[in-house]
mmCIF file of C-alpha atoms and ligand atoms in Angstrom:
data_model
loop_
_atom_site.group_PDB
_atom_site.id
_atom_site.type_symbol
_atom_site.label_atom_id
_atom_site.label_comp_id
_atom_site.label_asym_id
_atom_site.label_seq_id
_atom_site.Cartn_x
_atom_site.Cartn_y
_atom_site.Cartn_z
ATOM 1 C CA UNK A 298 -22.114 -9.580 -8.812
ATOM 2 C CA UNK A 299 -19.250 -8.406 -11.037
ATOM 3 C CA UNK A 300 -21.815 -6.698 -13.233
ATOM 4 C CA UNK A 301 -23.267 -4.867 -10.213
ATOM 5 C CA UNK A 302 -19.799 -3.803 -9.018
ATOM 6 C CA UNK A 303 -18.983 -2.357 -12.423
ATOM 7 C CA UNK A 304 -22.305 -0.521 -12.730
ATOM 8 C CA UNK A 305 -21.945 0.989 -9.263
ATOM 9 C CA UNK A 306 -18.347 2.030 -9.812
ATOM 10 C CA UNK A 307 -19.196 3.720 -13.101
ATOM 11 C CA UNK A 308 -22.247 5.466 -11.653
ATOM 12 C CA UNK A 309 -20.128 6.882 -8.796
ATOM 13 C CA UNK A 310 -17.137 7.774 -10.935
ATOM 14 C CA UNK A 311 -16.282 11.417 -11.365
ATOM 15 C CA UNK A 312 -13.463 11.915 -13.865
ATOM 16 C CA UNK A 313 -10.727 14.118 -12.470
ATOM 17 C CA UNK A 314 -9.809 17.458 -13.961
ATOM 18 C CA UNK A 315 -7.347 16.836 -16.733
ATOM 19 C CA UNK A 316 -4.980 19.755 -16.199
ATOM 20 C CA UNK A 317 -2.111 20.790 -14.004
ATOM 21 C CA UNK A 318 -1.746 17.264 -12.503
ATOM 22 C CA UNK A 319 -5.005 17.817 -10.602
ATOM 23 C CA UNK A 320 -5.855 14.109 -10.774
ATOM 24 C CA UNK A 321 -3.083 13.444 -8.268
ATOM 25 C CA UNK A 322 -3.441 16.495 -6.035
ATOM 26 C CA UNK A 323 -5.266 14.684 -3.226
ATOM 27 C CA UNK A 324 -2.300 12.355 -2.795
ATOM 28 C CA UNK A 325 -0.009 15.304 -2.024
ATOM 29 C CA UNK A 326 -2.513 16.671 0.488
ATOM 30 C CA UNK A 327 -2.956 13.294 2.105
ATOM 31 C CA UNK A 328 0.744 12.455 2.318
ATOM 32 C CA UNK A 329 1.586 15.866 3.772
ATOM 33 C CA UNK A 330 -1.348 15.935 6.204
ATOM 34 C CA UNK A 331 0.585 14.243 9.061
ATOM 35 C CA UNK A 332 2.963 17.228 8.809
ATOM 36 C CA UNK A 333 0.290 19.915 8.649
ATOM 37 C CA UNK A 334 1.564 21.547 11.863
ATOM 38 C CA UNK A 335 4.947 22.024 10.275
ATOM 39 C CA UNK A 336 8.196 20.152 9.739
ATOM 40 C CA UNK A 337 10.933 20.915 12.255
ATOM 41 C CA UNK A 338 14.668 20.306 12.117
ATOM 42 C CA UNK A 339 14.508 17.393 14.527
ATOM 43 C CA UNK A 340 12.065 15.566 12.236
ATOM 44 C CA UNK A 341 14.241 16.221 9.203
ATOM 45 C CA UNK A 342 17.329 14.967 11.048
ATOM 46 C CA UNK A 343 15.536 11.667 11.707
ATOM 47 C CA UNK A 344 14.341 11.447 8.096
ATOM 48 C CA UNK A 345 17.797 11.983 6.670
ATOM 49 C CA UNK A 346 19.245 9.005 8.581
ATOM 50 C CA UNK A 347 17.019 6.818 6.381
ATOM 51 C CA UNK A 348 17.497 8.518 3.030
ATOM 52 C CA UNK A 349 19.772 10.524 0.746
ATOM 53 C CA UNK A 350 20.133 14.185 1.658
ATOM 54 C CA UNK A 351 19.408 16.795 -0.991
ATOM 55 C CA UNK A 352 19.297 20.567 -0.790
ATOM 56 C CA UNK A 353 18.020 23.194 -3.175
ATOM 57 C CA UNK A 354 19.853 26.445 -2.506
ATOM 58 C CA UNK A 355 19.493 29.534 -4.705
ATOM 59 C CA UNK A 356 17.973 27.469 -7.506
ATOM 60 C CA UNK A 357 20.712 24.826 -7.545
ATOM 61 C CA UNK A 358 20.563 21.187 -6.519
ATOM 62 C CA UNK A 359 23.050 19.603 -4.085
ATOM 63 C CA UNK A 360 23.323 16.011 -2.849
ATOM 64 C CA UNK A 361 25.304 14.125 -0.254
ATOM 65 C CA UNK A 362 28.324 12.536 -1.905
ATOM 66 C CA UNK A 363 27.289 8.916 -1.569
ATOM 67 C CA UNK A 364 24.161 7.626 -3.143
ATOM 68 C CA UNK A 365 23.279 4.006 -2.444
ATOM 69 C CA UNK A 366 21.787 3.464 -5.917
ATOM 70 C CA UNK A 367 23.497 5.955 -8.268
ATOM 71 C CA UNK A 368 21.183 5.403 -11.250
ATOM 72 C CA UNK A 369 18.126 5.837 -9.025
ATOM 73 C CA UNK A 370 19.550 9.126 -7.776
ATOM 74 C CA UNK A 371 20.159 10.181 -11.392
ATOM 75 C CA UNK A 372 16.524 9.328 -12.219
ATOM 76 C CA UNK A 373 15.339 11.536 -9.357
ATOM 77 C CA UNK A 374 17.791 14.320 -10.146
ATOM 78 C CA UNK A 375 16.594 14.572 -13.738
ATOM 79 C CA UNK A 376 13.434 16.232 -12.426
ATOM 80 C CA UNK A 377 14.951 18.083 -9.475
ATOM 81 C CA UNK A 378 17.653 19.843 -11.498
ATOM 82 C CA UNK A 379 15.035 21.106 -13.948
ATOM 83 C CA UNK A 380 12.726 22.340 -11.180
ATOM 84 C CA UNK A 381 15.319 23.766 -8.786
ATOM 85 C CA UNK A 382 15.608 27.262 -10.348
ATOM 86 C CA UNK A 383 11.955 27.929 -9.541
ATOM 87 C CA UNK A 384 11.876 26.434 -6.070
ATOM 88 C CA UNK A 385 12.592 28.062 -2.709
ATOM 89 C CA UNK A 386 15.552 26.941 -0.621
ATOM 90 C CA UNK A 387 14.788 23.588 0.962
ATOM 91 C CA UNK A 388 16.262 20.279 2.012
ATOM 92 C CA UNK A 389 14.872 16.830 1.367
ATOM 93 C CA UNK A 390 15.397 13.267 2.602
ATOM 94 C CA UNK A 391 14.863 11.122 -0.493
ATOM 95 C CA UNK A 392 14.750 7.373 0.016
ATOM 96 C CA UNK A 393 15.872 5.418 -3.059
ATOM 97 C CA UNK A 394 15.378 1.993 -1.517
ATOM 98 C CA UNK A 395 12.388 -0.103 -2.537
ATOM 99 C CA UNK A 396 10.908 0.030 0.938
ATOM 100 C CA UNK A 397 9.255 2.952 2.695
ATOM 101 C CA UNK A 398 10.899 3.876 5.987
ATOM 102 C CA UNK A 399 8.592 5.344 8.625
ATOM 103 C CA UNK A 400 5.930 2.876 9.721
ATOM 104 C CA UNK A 401 3.192 4.481 11.837
ATOM 105 C CA UNK A 402 3.000 1.431 14.085
ATOM 106 C CA UNK A 403 6.632 1.678 15.173
ATOM 107 C CA UNK A 404 5.712 4.564 17.429
ATOM 108 C CA UNK A 405 8.699 6.643 16.369
ATOM 109 C CA UNK A 406 8.340 10.313 15.725
ATOM 110 C CA UNK A 407 6.918 11.216 12.335
ATOM 111 C CA UNK A 408 9.692 12.037 9.905
ATOM 112 C CA UNK A 409 9.336 13.378 6.367
ATOM 113 C CA UNK A 410 11.017 10.723 4.218
ATOM 114 C CA UNK A 411 10.189 10.837 0.511
ATOM 115 C CA UNK A 412 9.710 7.336 -0.956
ATOM 116 C CA UNK A 413 8.442 6.112 -4.314
ATOM 117 C CA UNK A 414 6.003 3.569 -2.877
ATOM 118 C CA UNK A 415 4.271 2.814 0.386
ATOM 119 C CA UNK A 416 1.175 1.388 2.022
ATOM 120 C CA UNK A 417 -1.203 3.433 4.161
ATOM 121 C CA UNK A 418 0.719 2.232 7.228
ATOM 122 C CA UNK A 419 3.623 4.563 6.456
ATOM 123 C CA UNK A 420 4.239 8.289 6.976
ATOM 124 C CA UNK A 421 6.464 8.330 3.873
ATOM 125 C CA UNK A 422 5.601 10.976 1.310
ATOM 126 C CA UNK A 423 5.331 9.550 -2.204
ATOM 127 C CA UNK A 424 7.382 11.021 -5.034
ATOM 128 C CA UNK A 425 7.390 9.953 -8.714
ATOM 129 C CA UNK A 426 9.769 6.998 -8.977
ATOM 130 C CA UNK A 427 13.229 7.419 -10.492
ATOM 131 C CA UNK A 428 12.237 5.009 -13.251
ATOM 132 C CA UNK A 429 10.101 7.648 -14.962
ATOM 133 C CA UNK A 430 13.522 8.728 -16.206
ATOM 134 C CA UNK A 431 16.057 6.006 -15.317
ATOM 135 C CA UNK A 432 17.208 3.572 -12.653
ATOM 136 C CA UNK A 433 14.467 0.946 -12.823
ATOM 137 C CA UNK A 434 15.461 -2.713 -12.564
ATOM 138 C CA UNK A 435 17.845 -3.893 -15.277
ATOM 139 C CA UNK A 436 16.591 -6.936 -17.160
ATOM 140 C CA UNK A 437 18.010 -8.409 -20.363
ATOM 141 C CA UNK A 438 15.608 -6.335 -22.491
ATOM 142 C CA UNK A 439 16.374 -3.134 -20.618
ATOM 143 C CA UNK A 440 20.053 -3.664 -19.702
ATOM 144 C CA UNK A 441 20.522 -0.120 -18.446
ATOM 145 C CA UNK A 442 17.364 -0.362 -16.337
ATOM 146 C CA UNK A 443 13.734 0.414 -16.977
ATOM 147 C CA UNK A 444 13.249 4.109 -17.466
ATOM 148 C CA UNK A 445 12.298 6.698 -20.089
ATOM 149 C CA UNK A 446 8.554 6.703 -19.519
ATOM 150 C CA UNK A 447 8.375 9.311 -22.308
ATOM 151 C CA UNK A 448 9.689 6.756 -24.805
ATOM 152 C CA UNK A 449 7.673 3.859 -23.415
ATOM 153 C CA UNK A 450 4.457 5.847 -23.704
ATOM 154 C CA UNK A 451 5.062 6.140 -27.425
ATOM 155 C CA UNK A 452 6.423 2.682 -28.193
ATOM 156 C CA UNK A 453 3.815 0.774 -26.176
ATOM 157 C CA UNK A 454 0.884 2.809 -27.479
ATOM 158 C CA UNK A 455 2.220 2.179 -31.019
ATOM 159 C CA UNK A 456 2.305 -1.560 -30.252
ATOM 160 C CA UNK A 457 -1.303 -1.285 -29.041
ATOM 161 C CA UNK A 458 -2.246 -0.045 -32.515
ATOM 162 C CA UNK A 459 -0.703 -3.151 -34.049
ATOM 163 C CA UNK A 460 -2.787 -5.282 -31.702
ATOM 164 C CA UNK A 461 -6.297 -3.817 -31.634
ATOM 165 C CA UNK A 462 -8.739 -5.491 -29.257
ATOM 166 C CA UNK A 463 -10.229 -7.829 -31.876
ATOM 167 C CA UNK A 464 -6.754 -9.108 -32.831
ATOM 168 C CA UNK A 465 -5.504 -9.708 -29.308
ATOM 169 C CA UNK A 466 -5.187 -13.239 -27.945
ATOM 170 C CA UNK A 467 -8.065 -14.141 -25.687
ATOM 171 C CA UNK A 468 -5.633 -15.088 -22.936
ATOM 172 C CA UNK A 469 -4.127 -13.789 -19.697
ATOM 173 C CA UNK A 470 -0.458 -12.873 -19.830
ATOM 174 C CA UNK A 471 2.157 -12.286 -17.143
ATOM 175 C CA UNK A 472 5.960 -12.315 -17.132
ATOM 176 C CA UNK A 473 8.003 -11.385 -14.141
ATOM 177 C CA UNK A 474 10.117 -12.742 -11.333
ATOM 178 C CA UNK A 475 8.982 -14.091 -7.991
ATOM 179 C CA UNK A 476 9.389 -10.844 -6.051
ATOM 180 C CA UNK A 477 6.193 -11.712 -4.210
ATOM 181 C CA UNK A 478 4.592 -15.092 -3.550
ATOM 182 C CA UNK A 479 1.229 -13.512 -4.303
ATOM 183 C CA UNK A 480 2.067 -14.202 -7.937
ATOM 184 C CA UNK A 481 2.162 -17.979 -7.428
ATOM 185 C CA UNK A 482 -1.592 -18.581 -7.892
ATOM 186 C CA UNK A 483 -1.492 -17.242 -11.439
ATOM 187 C CA UNK A 484 1.715 -19.099 -12.336
ATOM 188 C CA UNK A 485 0.187 -22.377 -11.098
ATOM 189 C CA UNK A 486 -3.043 -21.650 -12.959
ATOM 190 C CA UNK A 487 -1.005 -21.179 -16.124
ATOM 191 C CA UNK A 488 0.447 -24.647 -15.636
ATOM 192 C CA UNK A 489 -2.979 -26.288 -15.255
ATOM 193 C CA UNK A 490 -4.875 -24.118 -17.790
ATOM 194 C CA UNK A 491 -2.295 -23.006 -20.381
ATOM 195 C CA UNK A 492 -4.988 -22.206 -22.953
ATOM 196 C CA UNK A 493 -6.440 -19.617 -20.534
ATOM 197 C CA UNK A 494 -3.313 -18.196 -18.904
ATOM 198 C CA UNK A 495 0.294 -17.746 -20.013
ATOM 199 C CA UNK A 496 2.059 -16.695 -16.811
ATOM 200 C CA UNK A 497 5.662 -17.621 -16.150
ATOM 201 C CA UNK A 498 8.407 -16.627 -13.790
ATOM 202 C CA UNK A 499 11.572 -15.022 -15.114
ATOM 203 C CA UNK A 500 14.920 -14.793 -13.308
ATOM 204 C CA UNK A 501 15.944 -11.846 -11.229
ATOM 205 C CA UNK A 502 19.285 -11.065 -9.603
ATOM 206 C CA UNK A 503 18.393 -13.206 -6.584
ATOM 207 C CA UNK A 504 17.712 -16.330 -8.710
ATOM 208 C CA UNK A 505 19.778 -19.355 -7.639
ATOM 209 C CA UNK A 506 17.873 -22.409 -8.857
ATOM 210 C CA UNK A 507 14.535 -23.493 -10.346
ATOM 211 C CA UNK A 508 13.090 -23.321 -6.823
ATOM 212 C CA UNK A 509 13.114 -19.525 -7.239
ATOM 213 C CA UNK A 510 10.916 -19.847 -10.326
ATOM 214 C CA UNK A 511 8.518 -22.223 -8.563
ATOM 215 C CA UNK A 512 10.269 -25.376 -9.759
ATOM 216 C CA UNK A 513 10.303 -24.567 -13.455
ATOM 217 C CA UNK A 514 13.144 -23.227 -15.579
ATOM 218 C CA UNK A 515 13.056 -19.453 -15.863
ATOM 219 C CA UNK A 516 11.118 -18.089 -18.845
ATOM 220 C CA UNK A 517 12.612 -15.589 -21.281
ATOM 221 C CA UNK A 518 11.766 -11.992 -20.637
ATOM 222 C CA UNK A 519 9.105 -10.310 -22.759
ATOM 223 C CA UNK A 520 9.049 -6.606 -23.623
ATOM 224 C CA UNK A 521 6.190 -4.321 -22.601
ATOM 225 C CA UNK A 522 5.302 -3.910 -26.299
ATOM 226 C CA UNK A 523 4.892 -7.681 -26.697
ATOM 227 C CA UNK A 524 2.386 -7.691 -23.839
ATOM 228 C CA UNK A 525 -0.048 -5.870 -26.150
ATOM 229 C CA UNK A 526 -0.778 -9.132 -27.985
ATOM 230 C CA UNK A 527 -2.909 -10.266 -25.060
ATOM 231 C CA UNK A 528 -6.348 -9.122 -23.933
ATOM 232 C CA UNK A 529 -5.773 -9.597 -20.204
ATOM 233 C CA UNK A 530 -2.691 -8.456 -18.296
ATOM 234 C CA UNK A 531 -2.043 -9.064 -14.600
ATOM 235 C CA UNK A 532 -0.274 -6.689 -12.251
ATOM 236 C CA UNK A 533 1.072 -7.682 -8.852
ATOM 237 C CA UNK A 534 2.993 -5.967 -6.110
ATOM 238 C CA UNK A 535 6.648 -6.934 -5.991
ATOM 239 C CA UNK A 536 8.883 -5.949 -3.079
ATOM 240 C CA UNK A 537 6.837 -2.736 -3.072
ATOM 241 C CA UNK A 538 4.659 -1.468 -5.949
ATOM 242 C CA UNK A 539 5.781 -2.837 -9.338
ATOM 243 C CA UNK A 540 6.835 -0.475 -12.145
ATOM 244 C CA UNK A 541 4.913 -2.790 -14.479
ATOM 245 C CA UNK A 542 1.496 -1.283 -13.644
ATOM 246 C CA UNK A 543 1.563 1.965 -15.622
ATOM 247 C CA UNK A 544 2.996 0.278 -18.716
ATOM 248 C CA UNK A 545 0.263 -2.364 -18.907
ATOM 249 C CA UNK A 546 -2.479 0.229 -19.468
ATOM 250 C CA UNK A 547 -0.747 1.542 -22.576
ATOM 251 C CA UNK A 548 -1.495 -1.729 -24.413
ATOM 252 C CA UNK A 549 -5.250 -1.028 -24.275
ATOM 253 C CA UNK A 550 -5.548 -4.483 -22.741
ATOM 254 C CA UNK A 551 -7.672 -5.172 -19.663
ATOM 255 C CA UNK A 552 -5.540 -4.809 -16.545
ATOM 256 C CA UNK A 553 -6.196 -7.079 -13.557
ATOM 257 C CA UNK A 554 -4.643 -5.445 -10.519
ATOM 258 C CA UNK A 555 -4.040 -7.802 -7.607
ATOM 259 C CA UNK A 556 -4.086 -6.204 -4.143
ATOM 260 C CA UNK A 557 -4.455 -2.533 -3.328
ATOM 261 C CA UNK A 558 -2.045 -2.006 -0.445
ATOM 262 C CA UNK A 559 1.088 -0.939 -2.272
ATOM 263 C CA UNK A 560 0.841 2.461 -3.930
ATOM 264 C CA UNK A 561 2.720 4.846 -6.166
ATOM 265 C CA UNK A 562 1.567 8.442 -6.344
ATOM 266 C CA UNK A 563 -0.665 7.908 -9.391
ATOM 267 C CA UNK A 564 -2.456 4.738 -8.220
ATOM 268 C CA UNK A 565 -5.350 6.523 -6.458
ATOM 269 C CA UNK A 566 -6.283 8.232 -9.753
ATOM 270 C CA UNK A 567 -7.075 4.803 -11.201
ATOM 271 C CA UNK A 568 -10.404 3.420 -10.029
ATOM 272 C CA UNK A 569 -11.344 -0.255 -9.608
ATOM 273 C CA UNK A 570 -13.837 -1.494 -12.213
ATOM 274 C CA UNK A 571 -13.614 1.826 -14.041
ATOM 275 C CA UNK A 572 -10.003 1.531 -15.200
ATOM 276 C CA UNK A 573 -8.987 -1.963 -14.079
ATOM 277 C CA UNK A 574 -10.306 -5.174 -12.535
ATOM 278 C CA UNK A 575 -9.454 -5.421 -8.823
ATOM 279 C CA UNK A 576 -8.468 -8.886 -7.611
ATOM 280 C CA UNK A 577 -7.859 -9.906 -4.010
ATOM 281 C CA UNK A 578 -4.350 -11.211 -3.290
ATOM 282 C CA UNK A 579 -6.120 -14.063 -1.494
ATOM 283 C CA UNK A 580 -8.039 -15.090 -4.644
ATOM 284 C CA UNK A 581 -7.495 -18.783 -5.355
ATOM 285 C CA UNK A 582 -7.254 -20.295 -8.822
ATOM 286 C CA UNK A 583 -11.034 -20.899 -9.103
ATOM 287 C CA UNK A 584 -11.769 -17.266 -8.268
ATOM 288 C CA UNK A 585 -9.227 -16.030 -10.774
ATOM 289 C CA UNK A 586 -10.818 -18.246 -13.436
ATOM 290 C CA UNK A 587 -14.240 -16.805 -12.563
ATOM 291 C CA UNK A 588 -13.043 -13.261 -13.273
ATOM 292 C CA UNK A 589 -11.277 -14.182 -16.503
ATOM 293 C CA UNK A 590 -14.266 -16.106 -17.818
ATOM 294 C CA UNK A 591 -16.625 -13.297 -16.895
ATOM 295 C CA UNK A 592 -14.712 -10.889 -19.100
ATOM 296 C CA UNK A 593 -14.328 -13.433 -21.872
ATOM 297 C CA UNK A 594 -18.117 -13.671 -21.891
ATOM 298 C CA UNK A 595 -18.572 -9.890 -21.617
ATOM 299 C CA UNK A 596 -16.077 -8.825 -24.216
ATOM 300 C CA UNK A 597 -17.502 -5.365 -24.920
ATOM 301 C CA UNK A 598 -17.442 -4.515 -21.226
ATOM 302 C CA UNK A 599 -13.834 -5.704 -20.969
ATOM 303 C CA UNK A 600 -12.850 -3.467 -23.885
ATOM 304 C CA UNK A 601 -14.594 -0.453 -22.331
ATOM 305 C CA UNK A 602 -12.627 -0.817 -19.083
ATOM 306 C CA UNK A 603 -9.396 -1.366 -21.034
ATOM 307 C CA UNK A 604 -10.010 1.760 -23.128
ATOM 308 C CA UNK A 605 -10.805 3.893 -20.087
ATOM 309 C CA UNK A 606 -7.679 2.607 -18.322
ATOM 310 C CA UNK A 607 -5.540 3.513 -21.315
ATOM 311 C CA UNK A 608 -7.078 6.980 -21.571
ATOM 312 C CA UNK A 609 -6.622 7.713 -17.886
ATOM 313 C CA UNK A 610 -2.908 6.954 -18.043
ATOM 314 C CA UNK A 611 -2.424 8.556 -21.445
ATOM 315 C CA UNK A 612 -4.093 11.814 -20.389
ATOM 316 C CA UNK A 613 -2.978 12.062 -16.787
ATOM 317 C CA UNK A 614 0.400 10.414 -16.521
ATOM 318 C CA UNK A 615 2.303 12.448 -19.055
ATOM 319 C CA UNK A 616 5.872 13.601 -18.532
ATOM 320 C CA UNK A 617 4.362 17.015 -17.829
ATOM 321 C CA UNK A 618 2.163 15.526 -15.100
ATOM 322 C CA UNK A 619 5.176 13.906 -13.468
ATOM 323 C CA UNK A 620 7.076 17.205 -13.482
ATOM 324 C CA UNK A 621 3.989 19.029 -12.255
ATOM 325 C CA UNK A 622 3.568 16.541 -9.405
ATOM 326 C CA UNK A 623 7.171 16.973 -8.294
ATOM 327 C CA UNK A 624 6.795 20.770 -8.427
ATOM 328 C CA UNK A 625 3.567 20.873 -6.399
ATOM 329 C CA UNK A 626 4.860 18.335 -3.924
ATOM 330 C CA UNK A 627 8.052 20.282 -3.293
ATOM 331 C CA UNK A 628 6.326 23.670 -3.075
ATOM 332 C CA UNK A 629 3.803 22.337 -0.585
ATOM 333 C CA UNK A 630 6.568 20.587 1.339
ATOM 334 C CA UNK A 631 8.627 23.788 1.511
ATOM 335 C CA UNK A 632 5.619 25.687 2.879
ATOM 336 C CA UNK A 633 5.508 23.347 5.864
ATOM 337 C CA UNK A 634 9.156 23.733 6.844
ATOM 338 C CA UNK A 635 9.481 25.705 10.077
ATOM 339 C CA UNK A 636 13.233 26.016 10.384
ATOM 340 C CA UNK A 637 15.784 27.951 8.370
ATOM 341 C CA UNK A 638 17.557 25.724 5.830
ATOM 342 C CA UNK A 639 21.297 26.380 5.901
ATOM 343 C CA UNK A 640 23.591 25.316 3.083
ATOM 344 C CA UNK A 641 25.412 22.089 3.978
ATOM 345 C CA UNK A 642 28.981 22.444 2.719
ATOM 346 C CA UNK A 643 29.491 18.660 2.684
ATOM 347 C CA UNK A 644 27.032 18.267 -0.180
ATOM 348 C CA UNK A 645 28.120 18.174 -3.825
ATOM 349 C CA UNK A 646 26.485 20.132 -6.634
ATOM 350 C CA UNK A 647 24.467 17.941 -8.992
HETATM 351 N N1 UDP B 54 9.649 -7.155 -16.926
HETATM 352 C C1 UDP B 54 9.400 -7.166 -18.283
HETATM 353 N N2 UDP B 54 9.416 -8.346 -18.951
HETATM 354 C C2 UDP B 54 9.649 -9.519 -18.330
HETATM 355 C C3 UDP B 54 9.905 -9.513 -16.944
HETATM 356 C C4 UDP B 54 9.889 -8.303 -16.257
HETATM 357 O O1 UDP B 54 9.182 -6.122 -18.885
HETATM 358 O O2 UDP B 54 9.634 -10.550 -18.998
HETATM 359 C C5 UDP B 54 9.631 -5.883 -16.202
HETATM 360 C C6 UDP B 54 8.425 -5.809 -15.276
HETATM 361 O O3 UDP B 54 7.297 -5.337 -15.925
HETATM 362 C C7 UDP B 54 8.893 -4.911 -14.177
HETATM 363 C C8 UDP B 54 10.403 -5.186 -14.124
HETATM 364 O O4 UDP B 54 10.746 -5.802 -15.351
HETATM 365 O O5 UDP B 54 8.666 -3.562 -14.479
HETATM 366 C C9 UDP B 54 10.799 -6.086 -12.989
HETATM 367 O O6 UDP B 54 9.899 -7.175 -12.976
HETATM 368 P P1 UDP B 54 9.907 -8.256 -11.844
HETATM 369 O O7 UDP B 54 8.702 -9.102 -12.017
HETATM 370 O O8 UDP B 54 11.221 -8.965 -11.821
HETATM 371 O O9 UDP B 54 9.838 -7.440 -10.490
HETATM 372 P P2 UDP B 54 8.763 -6.400 -9.960
HETATM 373 O O10 UDP B 54 9.435 -5.065 -10.057
HETATM 374 O O11 UDP B 54 7.533 -6.504 -10.771
HETATM 375 O O12 UDP B 54 8.553 -6.823 -8.550
#
């Protein structure tokens, strides 16, 4: 069955064009399609009640004074300041919360909120998360917050060289906090089959007692580079999509991605069975074991998927791709705006 799924996925796989962020272009088209008849002022006014207001006027970037998460705004602004001189005048409602804002089922009017992550149930328009530059969660290893994707690309891919496939431990690895209960199955499996799985909960800011780490003391945090020691790495959603995902591929380990609801802009460019192993969030411990053992017994196949996953991220999620995505997204967005954008004097220059 797994064998058949892999064969089919590879037979149907068409690699995307590796230039000008083309691998991610469909996501822009799809996210903007609900607004294909144009974005009016009323829609923007709704959007901005749920986000931070930005304007680009005469090539300069402006923002409302308050920003709920200053380092997230800085992470976003890193790209916007660089792009602003080449963009037309526009205004944007950029949501820096974890959650998307405009659920289709709520029956409200569509509103163009830009968010880093969403499910298909939302009208939110995905933008590259702040943490490509800065503002990701702060953990002891990354006290100023996870960011600098440019640096992580280099340091994690270097670590992958130190741990080539044949040297990696034949074990599943996961470290992270309990931001979603979907992670419990793997943590419990680690407790019953420690030789197969090393998965432990770490603390996060909400941690109060061992109950928050599923009745075990919190584990120490482990850097992305250290993850490269292991052949199999699990990714789970957290509150929304987890920033972990893109980093795991850089280890050239086999990524098991649990659930496919929560997206970031680059997720659709990664294909199940081609670049990673898809796992249902409902999978119980026996099912998880079945997948792990399959790849332990089909080691060459596991390595092929791991290598393709690495290459896809390495080639198509460069800093240039992120900048390119922002640029295309904003140009296409600006083309849809039907009203005249007037400079808001309450905004501050970034
Ligand atoms: N993280 C890490 N090492 C750890 C624990 C977490 O590098 O030991 C990273 C993790 O990959 C993620 C971030 O810290 O990018 C927050 O992880 P957590 O599991 O707390 O929350 P998530 O964002 O995944 O829901």
